[in-house]
Every structure is written in C-alpha cells, then in structure tokens.
Coordinates of C-alpha atoms in Angstrom, one line a residue:
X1 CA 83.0 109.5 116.5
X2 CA 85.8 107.1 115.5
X3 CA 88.2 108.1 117.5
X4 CA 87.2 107.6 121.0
X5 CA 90.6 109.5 123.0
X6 CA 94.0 111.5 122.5
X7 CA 97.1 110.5 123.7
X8 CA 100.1 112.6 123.8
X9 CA 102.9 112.0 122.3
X10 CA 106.7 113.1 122.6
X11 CA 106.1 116.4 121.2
X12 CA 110.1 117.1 120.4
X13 CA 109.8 114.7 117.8
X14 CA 109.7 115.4 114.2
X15 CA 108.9 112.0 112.8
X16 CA 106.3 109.3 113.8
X17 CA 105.9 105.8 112.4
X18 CA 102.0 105.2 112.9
X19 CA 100.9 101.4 111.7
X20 CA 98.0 99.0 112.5
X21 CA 99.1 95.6 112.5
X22 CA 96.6 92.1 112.7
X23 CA 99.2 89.4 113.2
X24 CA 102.7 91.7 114.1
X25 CA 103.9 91.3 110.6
X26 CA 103.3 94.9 110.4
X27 CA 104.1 95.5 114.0
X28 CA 107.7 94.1 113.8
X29 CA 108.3 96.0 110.5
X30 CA 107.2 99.4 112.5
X31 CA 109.3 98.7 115.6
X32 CA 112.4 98.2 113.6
X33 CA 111.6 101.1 111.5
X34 CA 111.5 103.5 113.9
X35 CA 114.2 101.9 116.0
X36 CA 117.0 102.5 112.7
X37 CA 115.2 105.9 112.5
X38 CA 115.3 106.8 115.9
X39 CA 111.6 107.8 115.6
X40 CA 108.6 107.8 117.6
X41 CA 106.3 104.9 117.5
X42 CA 102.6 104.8 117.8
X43 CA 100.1 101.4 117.1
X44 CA 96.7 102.3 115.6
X45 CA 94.8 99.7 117.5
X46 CA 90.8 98.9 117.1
X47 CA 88.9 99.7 119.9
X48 CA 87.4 96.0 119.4
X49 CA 90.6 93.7 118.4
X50 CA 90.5 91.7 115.7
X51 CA 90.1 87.5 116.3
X52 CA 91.1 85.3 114.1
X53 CA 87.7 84.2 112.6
X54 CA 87.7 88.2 111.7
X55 CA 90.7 87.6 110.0
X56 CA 89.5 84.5 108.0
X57 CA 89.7 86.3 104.4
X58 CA 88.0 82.9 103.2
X59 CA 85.1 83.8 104.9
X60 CA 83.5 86.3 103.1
X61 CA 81.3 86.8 106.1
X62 CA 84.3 87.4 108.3
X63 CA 84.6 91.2 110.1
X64 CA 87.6 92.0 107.5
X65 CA 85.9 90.6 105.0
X66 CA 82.9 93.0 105.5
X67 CA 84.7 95.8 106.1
X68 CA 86.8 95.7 102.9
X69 CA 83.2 95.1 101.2
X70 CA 82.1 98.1 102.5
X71 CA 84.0 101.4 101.3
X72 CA 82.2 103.5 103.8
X73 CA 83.1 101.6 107.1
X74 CA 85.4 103.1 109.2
X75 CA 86.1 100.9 112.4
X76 CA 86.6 102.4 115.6
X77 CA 89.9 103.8 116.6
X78 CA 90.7 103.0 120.2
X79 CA 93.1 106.3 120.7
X80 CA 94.0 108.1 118.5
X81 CA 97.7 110.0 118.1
X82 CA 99.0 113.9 119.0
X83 CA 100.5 114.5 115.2
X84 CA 101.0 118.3 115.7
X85 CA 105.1 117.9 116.5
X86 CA 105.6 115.4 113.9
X87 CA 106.2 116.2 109.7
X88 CA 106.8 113.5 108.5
X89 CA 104.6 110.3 109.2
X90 CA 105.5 107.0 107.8
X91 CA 102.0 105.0 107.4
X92 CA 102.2 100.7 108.0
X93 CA 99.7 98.5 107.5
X94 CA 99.0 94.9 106.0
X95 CA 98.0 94.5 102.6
X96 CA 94.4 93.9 102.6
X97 CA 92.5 93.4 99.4
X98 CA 95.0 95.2 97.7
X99 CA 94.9 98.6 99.5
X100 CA 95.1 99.8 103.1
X101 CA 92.4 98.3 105.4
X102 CA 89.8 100.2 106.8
X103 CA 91.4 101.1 109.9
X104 CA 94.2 102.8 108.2
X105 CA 91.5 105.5 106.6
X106 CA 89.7 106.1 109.6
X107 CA 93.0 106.7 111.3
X108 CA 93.6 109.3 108.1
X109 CA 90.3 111.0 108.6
X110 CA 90.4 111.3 112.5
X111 CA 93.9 113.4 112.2
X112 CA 94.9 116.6 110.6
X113 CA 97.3 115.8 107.8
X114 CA 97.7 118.8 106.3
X115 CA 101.6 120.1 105.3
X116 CA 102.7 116.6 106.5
X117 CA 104.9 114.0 104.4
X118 CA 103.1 111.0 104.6
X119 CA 105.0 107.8 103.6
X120 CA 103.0 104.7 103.4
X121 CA 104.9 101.1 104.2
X122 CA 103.7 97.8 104.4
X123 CA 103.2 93.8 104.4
X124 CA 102.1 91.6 102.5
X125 CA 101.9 87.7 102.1
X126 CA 101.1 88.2 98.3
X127 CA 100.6 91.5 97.2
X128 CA 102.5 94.7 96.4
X129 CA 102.6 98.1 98.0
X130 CA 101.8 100.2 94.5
X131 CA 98.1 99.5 94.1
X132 CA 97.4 100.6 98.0
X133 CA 99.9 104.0 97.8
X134 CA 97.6 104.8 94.6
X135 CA 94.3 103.8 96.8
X136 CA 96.0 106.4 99.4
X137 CA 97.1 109.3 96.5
X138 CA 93.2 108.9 95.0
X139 CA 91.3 108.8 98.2
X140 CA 93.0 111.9 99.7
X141 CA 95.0 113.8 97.2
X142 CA 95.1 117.0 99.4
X143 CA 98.2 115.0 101.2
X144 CA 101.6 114.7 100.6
X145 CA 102.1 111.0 100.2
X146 CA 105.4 109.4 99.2
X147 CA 106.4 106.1 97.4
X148 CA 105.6 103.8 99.9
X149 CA 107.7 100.0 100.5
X150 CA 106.8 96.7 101.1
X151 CA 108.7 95.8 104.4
X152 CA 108.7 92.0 103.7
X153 CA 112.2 90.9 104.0
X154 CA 114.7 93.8 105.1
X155 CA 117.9 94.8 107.2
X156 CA 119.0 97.2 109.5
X157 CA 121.3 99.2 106.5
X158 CA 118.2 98.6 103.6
X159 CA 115.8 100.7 106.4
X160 CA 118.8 102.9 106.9
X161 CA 118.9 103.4 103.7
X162 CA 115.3 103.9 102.7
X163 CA 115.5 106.2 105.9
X164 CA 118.0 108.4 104.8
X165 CA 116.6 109.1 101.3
X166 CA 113.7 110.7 102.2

C-alpha cells in the first residue's frame, strides 16, 4: 500500500492544486496558485521526507537518484487526498530527470482520476515542463491532462491569466 491514510478535504470545492515539493520551489508556486485561483490546496508529502543527501542528484547513489533509476518505485505517500468534489486538478512538482518524480505517479496511481482535468505545473532549475506533461500523457493516457507550465518566474495577473484560460 502506498498510500498509508485519507484526509478530507473541503468537499464544496471544484478545483484542487495537489503538488509535492523538495525544497518549496514547488511549494511557493502551489500556494500562490491556488491563492489567485481561490482553490483548495493539498501537499503530497513522503511518508519518509526527503534530506538533503537524498536530494544530492550528483550522487548517483542518493534516494532520488535511485528512485528516478528505477521506473517501478513508487515511494510511500504519507496521506493521501479526498479528490471526489474536485474536477479539475492542477498537478506541481519539480523537474526531476526530466519528468515528474516518483512521488508524483504514486500520488496518480493511489487516486481515482477518471473524468477529471488534470493540469500539470512545475519547477525547474534547468529544464522545461514539455518532456514531463508527455511522460504524464504516455504513462496514463486514460486521463485528461492539459498543457502544463513551468512556474519559474510569474505574477499574480500571468497565474490569473493562465487561471482563467482554462
């Protein structure tokens, strides 16, 4: 089992931003997101946190660096997140590697997704966001996922804006 409880969420709520974040790059970007939005918020967390020798990308013997080695490892969720209110889910998450981290797919495969709009965002100290949202479209194409956007640099009115087009 990955997931290892439920928490309840707001269940008026139509839209959730859901994100994991390492070093709250991500988390910053999420918070403001849903602030502009006026969405609910929810942190995908490990159930063991992440140090920052796990985060050592150098280290190819490092706990991100193994995981991202491994397609099949799915790290334990520490709670995982009511979705039944919400239809529309926007998705954060660093840039690992080039796609989502692990995390982010055990998340995926822990919840039922099904007739929800999924829209991916993320940050990244290198990398684009269009390699990872094809990762997503490929490893589960029975979802509805959106363009997704690298949340770098942004403002209030550009998450307005990104907001309001969807």
């Amino acid at each position: 089992m990955i997931c290892l409880a439920t928490i309840a969420m707001q269940a008026n709520a139509q839209t959730l931003v859901a994100y994991f974040s390492a070093t709250g790059n991500t988390q910053k970007a999420a918070e403001d997101l849903a602030r502009v939005g006026g969405f609910e918020l929810w942190r995908i967390e490990a159930y063991e946190p992440y140090t920052e020798a796990d985060l050592d990308w150098r280290n190819k013997q490092s706990r991100s660096s193994l995981e991202m080695a491994d397609p099949n490892e799915r790290p334990t969720v520490k709670a995982c997140t009511y979705i039944e209110p919400y239809d529309t889910i926007y998705v954060g998450f660093p840039i690992w590697w080039g796609i989502c981290p692990r995390i982010i797919r055990s998340w995926i495969d822990n919840n039922e997704l099904d007739g929800k709009t999924l829209i991916p965002f993320a940050t990244s100290g290198s990398q684009g966001i269009e390699t990872a949202v094809k990762f997503l479209r490929e490893t589960y194409p029975q979802y509805n996922w959106q363009d997704g956007k690298l949340l770098n640099e942004y403002t209030d009115e550009s998450l307005q804006e990104w907001v309001r087009v969807r």
